[in-house]
mmCIF file of C-alpha atoms and ligand atoms in Angstrom:
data_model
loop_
_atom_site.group_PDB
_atom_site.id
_atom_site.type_symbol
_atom_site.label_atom_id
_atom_site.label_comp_id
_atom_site.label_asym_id
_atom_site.label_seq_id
_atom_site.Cartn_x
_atom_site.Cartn_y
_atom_site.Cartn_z
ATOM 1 C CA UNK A 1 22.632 -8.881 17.707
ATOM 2 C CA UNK A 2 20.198 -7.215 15.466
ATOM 3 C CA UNK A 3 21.828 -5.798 12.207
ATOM 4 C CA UNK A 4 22.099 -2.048 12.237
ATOM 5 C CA UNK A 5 21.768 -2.065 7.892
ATOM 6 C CA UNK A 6 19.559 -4.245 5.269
ATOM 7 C CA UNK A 7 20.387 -7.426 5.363
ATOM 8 C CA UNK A 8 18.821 -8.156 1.771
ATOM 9 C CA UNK A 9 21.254 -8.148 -1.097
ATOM 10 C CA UNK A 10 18.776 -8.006 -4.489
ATOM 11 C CA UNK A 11 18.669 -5.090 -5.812
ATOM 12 C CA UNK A 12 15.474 -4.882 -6.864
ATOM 13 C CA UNK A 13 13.895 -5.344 -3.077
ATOM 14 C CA UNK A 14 16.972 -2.725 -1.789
ATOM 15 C CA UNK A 15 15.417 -0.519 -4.309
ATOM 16 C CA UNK A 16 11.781 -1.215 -2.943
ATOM 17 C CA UNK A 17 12.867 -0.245 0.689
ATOM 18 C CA UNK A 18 14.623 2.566 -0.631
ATOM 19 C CA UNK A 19 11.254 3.698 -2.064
ATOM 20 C CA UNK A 20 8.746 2.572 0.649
ATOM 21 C CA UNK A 21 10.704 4.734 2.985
ATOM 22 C CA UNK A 22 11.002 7.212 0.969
ATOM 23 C CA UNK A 23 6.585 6.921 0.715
ATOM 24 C CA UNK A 24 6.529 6.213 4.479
ATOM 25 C CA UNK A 25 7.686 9.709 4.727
ATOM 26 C CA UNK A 26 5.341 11.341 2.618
ATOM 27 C CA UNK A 27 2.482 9.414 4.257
ATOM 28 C CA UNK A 28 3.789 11.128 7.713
ATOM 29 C CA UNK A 29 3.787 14.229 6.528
ATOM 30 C CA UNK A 30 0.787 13.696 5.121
ATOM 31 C CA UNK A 31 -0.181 13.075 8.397
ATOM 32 C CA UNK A 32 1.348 16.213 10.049
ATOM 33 C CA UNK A 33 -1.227 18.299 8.157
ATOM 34 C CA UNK A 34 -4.226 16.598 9.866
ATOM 35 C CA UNK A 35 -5.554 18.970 13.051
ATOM 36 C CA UNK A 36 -6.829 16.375 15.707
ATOM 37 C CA UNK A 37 -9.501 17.582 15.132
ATOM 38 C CA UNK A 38 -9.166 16.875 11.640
ATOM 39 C CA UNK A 39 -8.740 13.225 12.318
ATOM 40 C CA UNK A 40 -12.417 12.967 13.186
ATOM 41 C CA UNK A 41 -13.283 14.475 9.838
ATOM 42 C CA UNK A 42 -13.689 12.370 6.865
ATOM 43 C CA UNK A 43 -11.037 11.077 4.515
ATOM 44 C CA UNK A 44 -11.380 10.568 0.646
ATOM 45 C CA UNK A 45 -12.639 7.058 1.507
ATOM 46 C CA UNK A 46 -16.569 6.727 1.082
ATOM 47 C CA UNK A 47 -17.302 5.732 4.824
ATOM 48 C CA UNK A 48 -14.427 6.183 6.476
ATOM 49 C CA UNK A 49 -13.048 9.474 9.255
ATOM 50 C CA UNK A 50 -9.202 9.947 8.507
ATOM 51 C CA UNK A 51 -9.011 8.431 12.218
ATOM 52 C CA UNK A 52 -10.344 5.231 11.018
ATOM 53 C CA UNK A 53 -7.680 5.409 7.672
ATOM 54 C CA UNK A 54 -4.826 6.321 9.868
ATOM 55 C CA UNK A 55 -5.935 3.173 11.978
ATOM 56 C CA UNK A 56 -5.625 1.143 9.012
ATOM 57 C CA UNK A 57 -2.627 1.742 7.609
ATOM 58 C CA UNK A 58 -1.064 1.542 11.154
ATOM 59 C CA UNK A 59 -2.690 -2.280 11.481
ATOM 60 C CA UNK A 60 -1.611 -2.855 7.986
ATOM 61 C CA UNK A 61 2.036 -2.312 8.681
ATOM 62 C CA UNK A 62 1.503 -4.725 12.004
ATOM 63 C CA UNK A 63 -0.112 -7.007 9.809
ATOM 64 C CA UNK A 64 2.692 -6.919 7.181
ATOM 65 C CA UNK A 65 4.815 -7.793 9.816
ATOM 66 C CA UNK A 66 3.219 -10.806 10.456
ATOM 67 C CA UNK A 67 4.077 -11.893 7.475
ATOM 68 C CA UNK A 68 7.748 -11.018 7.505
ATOM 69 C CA UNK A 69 7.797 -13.133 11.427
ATOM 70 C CA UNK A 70 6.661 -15.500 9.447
ATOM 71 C CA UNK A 71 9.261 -15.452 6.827
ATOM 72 C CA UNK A 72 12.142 -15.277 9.237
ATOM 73 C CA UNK A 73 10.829 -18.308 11.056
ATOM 74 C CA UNK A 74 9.003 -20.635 8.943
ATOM 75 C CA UNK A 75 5.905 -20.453 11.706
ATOM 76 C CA UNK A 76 2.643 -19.818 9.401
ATOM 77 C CA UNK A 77 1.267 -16.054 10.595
ATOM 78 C CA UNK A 78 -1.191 -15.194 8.845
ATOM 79 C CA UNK A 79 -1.962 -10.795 8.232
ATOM 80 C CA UNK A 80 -5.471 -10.805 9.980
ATOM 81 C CA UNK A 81 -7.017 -13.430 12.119
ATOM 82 C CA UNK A 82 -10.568 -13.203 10.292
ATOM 83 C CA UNK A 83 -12.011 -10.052 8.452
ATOM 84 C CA UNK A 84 -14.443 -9.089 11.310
ATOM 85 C CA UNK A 85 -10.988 -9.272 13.699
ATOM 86 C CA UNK A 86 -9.189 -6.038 10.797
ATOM 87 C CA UNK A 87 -12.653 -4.518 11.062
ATOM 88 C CA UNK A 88 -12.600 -4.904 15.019
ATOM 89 C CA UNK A 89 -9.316 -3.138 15.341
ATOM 90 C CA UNK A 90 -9.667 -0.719 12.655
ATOM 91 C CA UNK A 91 -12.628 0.701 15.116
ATOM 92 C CA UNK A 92 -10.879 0.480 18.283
ATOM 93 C CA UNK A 93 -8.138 2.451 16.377
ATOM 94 C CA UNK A 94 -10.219 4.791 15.607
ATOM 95 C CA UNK A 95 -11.356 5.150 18.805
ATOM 96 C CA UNK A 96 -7.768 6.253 20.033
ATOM 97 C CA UNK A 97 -6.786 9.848 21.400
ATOM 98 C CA UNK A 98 -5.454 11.112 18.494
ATOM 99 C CA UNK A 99 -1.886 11.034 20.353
ATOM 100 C CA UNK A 100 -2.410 7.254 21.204
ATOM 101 C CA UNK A 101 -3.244 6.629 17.397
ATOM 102 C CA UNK A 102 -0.178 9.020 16.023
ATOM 103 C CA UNK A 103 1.619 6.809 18.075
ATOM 104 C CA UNK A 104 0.192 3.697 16.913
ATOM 105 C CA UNK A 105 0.469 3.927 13.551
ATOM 106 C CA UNK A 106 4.201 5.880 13.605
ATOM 107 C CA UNK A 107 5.287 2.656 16.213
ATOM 108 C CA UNK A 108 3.832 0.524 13.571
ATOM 109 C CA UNK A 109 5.737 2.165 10.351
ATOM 110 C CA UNK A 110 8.934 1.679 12.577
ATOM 111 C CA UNK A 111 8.545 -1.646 13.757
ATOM 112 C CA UNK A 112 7.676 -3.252 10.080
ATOM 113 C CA UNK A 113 11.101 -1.198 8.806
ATOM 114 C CA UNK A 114 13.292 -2.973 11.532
ATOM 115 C CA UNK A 115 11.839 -6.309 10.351
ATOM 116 C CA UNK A 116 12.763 -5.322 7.069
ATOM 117 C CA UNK A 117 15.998 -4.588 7.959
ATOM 118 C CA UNK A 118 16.960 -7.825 10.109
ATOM 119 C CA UNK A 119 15.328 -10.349 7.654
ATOM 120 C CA UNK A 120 18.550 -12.098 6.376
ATOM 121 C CA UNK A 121 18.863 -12.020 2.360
ATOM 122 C CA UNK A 122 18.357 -15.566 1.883
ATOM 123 C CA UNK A 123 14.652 -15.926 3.804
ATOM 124 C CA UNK A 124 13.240 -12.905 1.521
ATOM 125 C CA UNK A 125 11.913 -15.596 -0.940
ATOM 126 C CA UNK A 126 9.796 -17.292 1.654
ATOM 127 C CA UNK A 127 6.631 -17.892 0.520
ATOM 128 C CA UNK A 128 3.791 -16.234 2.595
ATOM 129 C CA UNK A 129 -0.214 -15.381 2.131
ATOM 130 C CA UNK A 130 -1.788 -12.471 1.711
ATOM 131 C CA UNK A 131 -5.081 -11.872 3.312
ATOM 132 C CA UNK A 132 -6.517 -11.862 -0.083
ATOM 133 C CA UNK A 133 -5.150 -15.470 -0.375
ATOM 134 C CA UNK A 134 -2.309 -14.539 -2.818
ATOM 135 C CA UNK A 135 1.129 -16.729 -2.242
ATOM 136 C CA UNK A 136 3.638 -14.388 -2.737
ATOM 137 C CA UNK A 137 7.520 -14.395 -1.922
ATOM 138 C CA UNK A 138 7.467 -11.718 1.321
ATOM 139 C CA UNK A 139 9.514 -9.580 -0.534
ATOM 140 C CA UNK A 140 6.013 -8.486 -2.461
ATOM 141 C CA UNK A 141 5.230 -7.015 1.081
ATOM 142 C CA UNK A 142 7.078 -3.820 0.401
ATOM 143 C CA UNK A 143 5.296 -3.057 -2.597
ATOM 144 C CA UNK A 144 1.895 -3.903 -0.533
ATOM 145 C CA UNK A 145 3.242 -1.314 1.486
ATOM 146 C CA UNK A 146 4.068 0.875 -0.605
ATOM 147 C CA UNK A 147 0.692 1.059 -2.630
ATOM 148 C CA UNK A 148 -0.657 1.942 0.906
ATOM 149 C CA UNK A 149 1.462 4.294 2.065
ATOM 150 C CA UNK A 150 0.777 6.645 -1.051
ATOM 151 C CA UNK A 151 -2.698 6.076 -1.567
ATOM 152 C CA UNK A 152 -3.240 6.574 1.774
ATOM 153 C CA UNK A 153 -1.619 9.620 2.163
ATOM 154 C CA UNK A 154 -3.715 11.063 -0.846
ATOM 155 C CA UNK A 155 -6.820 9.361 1.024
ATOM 156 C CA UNK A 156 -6.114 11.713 3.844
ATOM 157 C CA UNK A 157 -7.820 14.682 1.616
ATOM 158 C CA UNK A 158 -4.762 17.279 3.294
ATOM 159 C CA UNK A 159 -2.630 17.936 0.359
ATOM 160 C CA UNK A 160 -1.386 14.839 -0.813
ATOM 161 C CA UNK A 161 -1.908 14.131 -4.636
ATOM 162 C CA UNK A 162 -1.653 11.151 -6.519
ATOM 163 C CA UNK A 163 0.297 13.747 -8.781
ATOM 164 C CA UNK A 164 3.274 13.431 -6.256
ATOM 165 C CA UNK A 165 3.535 10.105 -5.979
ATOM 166 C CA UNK A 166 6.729 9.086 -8.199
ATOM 167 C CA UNK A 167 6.128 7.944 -11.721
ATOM 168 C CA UNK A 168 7.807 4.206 -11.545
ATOM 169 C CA UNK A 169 5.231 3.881 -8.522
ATOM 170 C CA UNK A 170 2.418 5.234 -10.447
ATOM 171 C CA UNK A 171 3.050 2.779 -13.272
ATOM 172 C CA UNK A 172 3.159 -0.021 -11.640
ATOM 173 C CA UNK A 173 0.347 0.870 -9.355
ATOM 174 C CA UNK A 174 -1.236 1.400 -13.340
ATOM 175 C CA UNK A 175 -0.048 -2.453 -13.951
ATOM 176 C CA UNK A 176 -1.504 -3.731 -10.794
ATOM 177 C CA UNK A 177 -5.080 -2.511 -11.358
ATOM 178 C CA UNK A 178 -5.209 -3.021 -14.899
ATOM 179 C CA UNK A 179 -4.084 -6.956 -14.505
ATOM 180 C CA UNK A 180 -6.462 -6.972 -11.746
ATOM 181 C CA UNK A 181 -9.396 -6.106 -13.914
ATOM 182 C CA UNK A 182 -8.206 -8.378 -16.720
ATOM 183 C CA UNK A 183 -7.347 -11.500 -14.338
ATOM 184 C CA UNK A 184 -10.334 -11.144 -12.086
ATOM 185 C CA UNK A 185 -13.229 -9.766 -13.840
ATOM 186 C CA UNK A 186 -11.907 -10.511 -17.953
ATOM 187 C CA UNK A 187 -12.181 -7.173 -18.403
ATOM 188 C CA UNK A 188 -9.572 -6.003 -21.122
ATOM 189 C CA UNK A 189 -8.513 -2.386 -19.968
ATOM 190 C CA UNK A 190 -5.688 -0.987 -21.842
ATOM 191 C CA UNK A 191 -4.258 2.408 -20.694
ATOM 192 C CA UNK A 192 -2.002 4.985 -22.489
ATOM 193 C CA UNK A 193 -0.711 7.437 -20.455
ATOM 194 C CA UNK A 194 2.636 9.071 -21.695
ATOM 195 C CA UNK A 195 4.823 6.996 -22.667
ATOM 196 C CA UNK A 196 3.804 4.184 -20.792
ATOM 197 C CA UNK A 197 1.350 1.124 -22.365
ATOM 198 C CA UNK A 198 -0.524 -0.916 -19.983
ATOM 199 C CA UNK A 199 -2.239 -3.567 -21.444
ATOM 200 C CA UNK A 200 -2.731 -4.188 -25.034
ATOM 201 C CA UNK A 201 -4.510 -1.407 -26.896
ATOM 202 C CA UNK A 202 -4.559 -3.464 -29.941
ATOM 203 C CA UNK A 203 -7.101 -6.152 -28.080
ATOM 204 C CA UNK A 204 -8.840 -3.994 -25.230
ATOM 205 C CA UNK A 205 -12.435 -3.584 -25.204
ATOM 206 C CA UNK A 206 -12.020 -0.316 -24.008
ATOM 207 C CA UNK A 207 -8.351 1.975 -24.484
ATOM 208 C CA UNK A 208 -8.049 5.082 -22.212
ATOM 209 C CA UNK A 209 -5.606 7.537 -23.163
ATOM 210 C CA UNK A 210 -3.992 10.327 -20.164
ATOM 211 C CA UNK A 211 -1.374 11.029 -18.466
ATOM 212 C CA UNK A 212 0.193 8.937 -16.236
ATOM 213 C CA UNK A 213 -1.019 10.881 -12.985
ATOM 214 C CA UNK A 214 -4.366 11.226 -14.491
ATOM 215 C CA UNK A 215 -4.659 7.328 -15.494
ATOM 216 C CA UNK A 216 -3.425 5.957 -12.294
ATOM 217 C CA UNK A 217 -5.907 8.244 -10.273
ATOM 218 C CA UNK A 218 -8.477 7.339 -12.477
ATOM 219 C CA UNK A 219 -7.777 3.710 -12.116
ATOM 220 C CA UNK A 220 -7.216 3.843 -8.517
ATOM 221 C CA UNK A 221 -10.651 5.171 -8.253
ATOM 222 C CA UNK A 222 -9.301 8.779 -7.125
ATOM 223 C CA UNK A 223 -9.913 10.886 -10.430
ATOM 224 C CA UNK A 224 -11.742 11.415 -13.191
ATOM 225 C CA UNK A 225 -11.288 11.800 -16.550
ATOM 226 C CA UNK A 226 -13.308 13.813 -19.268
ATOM 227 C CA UNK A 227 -15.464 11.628 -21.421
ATOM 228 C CA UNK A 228 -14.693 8.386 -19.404
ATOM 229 C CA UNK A 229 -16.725 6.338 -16.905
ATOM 230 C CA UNK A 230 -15.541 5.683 -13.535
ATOM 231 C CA UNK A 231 -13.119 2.757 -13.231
ATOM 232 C CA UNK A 232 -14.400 -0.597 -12.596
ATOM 233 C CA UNK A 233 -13.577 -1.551 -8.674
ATOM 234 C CA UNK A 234 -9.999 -2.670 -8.257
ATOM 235 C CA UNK A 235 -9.535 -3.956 -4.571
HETATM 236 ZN ZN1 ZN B 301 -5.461 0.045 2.593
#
């Protein structure tokens, strides 16, 4: 019988669902304010129609659930089969009626959720992979999610700003990039934006003060900001 409430008990991952629903949403409505029309028009992306981002971020929440199957059962299942097979769907999604791919990526959203929800407490330390090779407990899959979700929805160039997306996301979207840079290129990025500190202005080659909006947009690669240069890449 499947459980009809969250199964997880820490309250730091009850706190993530709480949130990635809560971005879920806004990435629907998001939605809701693309024409089908629009969805052959381009999104914020360099490259890519909103069809083809809505047909990611559906995939991505079928490939996140992979990796929740595969915390529930122990059976290795990995998020993408190669990176030509994600690039293979991402087109065919693309290629959807725009109700077929509405449905697709809302069936998608709902499906992960109910994984979520029926993963009993004591398997959300599991250890999966990410397709970026990361071991991670599957717990870190909401906050994959989540980053996705927002960005996303801001991606979709129909009203969405990174400016809405809550400040505890925003900061630790902020912490993710910056230890990024730092971890996989040595560069020592330190960012002040309110009242936040990311990194360590005290050693950082290069200190960038704004607000916390402004920062993580910048960072993300979806802003500018007077008298800096663009971010180095982050994903
Ligand atoms: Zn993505």
């Amino acid at each position: 019988m499947p459980a009809r409430h969250d199964l997880v008990t820490d309250p730091a991952v009850v706190a993530d669902l709480a949130a990635v629903r809560f971005g879920t949403a806004y990435f629907r409505r998001a939605l809701q304010h693309v024409t089908d029309g629009g969805l052959a028009g381009p999104s914020l992306l360099p490259g890519w129609s909103r069809g083809a981002l809505v047909a990611h971020v559906g995939y991505n929440a079928r490939a996140l659930t992979r990796l929740v199957e595969w915390a529930a059962t122990g059976v290795e299942n990995p998020m993408y089969a190669s990176p030509e097979a994600r690039d293979a769907e991402i087109a065919y999604g693309a290629s959807l009626r725009p109700v077929a791919l509405r449905n697709l990526a809302e069936h998608a959203a709902i499906d992960l959720d109910v994984r979520w929800r029926d993963l009993p407490a004591e398997r959300w330390s599991v250890t999966v992979r990410t397709a970026q090779g990361r071991e991670v407990p599957v717990s870190e899959t909401v906050w994959m999610r989540m980053r996705e979700v927002w960005l996303h929805a801001v991606d979709l160039d129909s009203g969405a700003r990174v400016h809405d997306v809550p400040a505890p996301v925003l900061e630790r979207l902020l912490r993710d990039v910056v230890g990024t840079w730092s971890r996989r290129d040595s560069v020592e990025v330190a960012v002040v934006a309110d009242d936040v500190e990311v990194g360590d202005p005290a050693s950082a080659v290069r200190v960038v003060k704004a607000s916390l909006a402004d920062a993580t947009a910048w960072a993300t690669g979806r802003g500018t900001l007077p008298g800096e240069d663009p971010a180095p890449r982050w994903l």
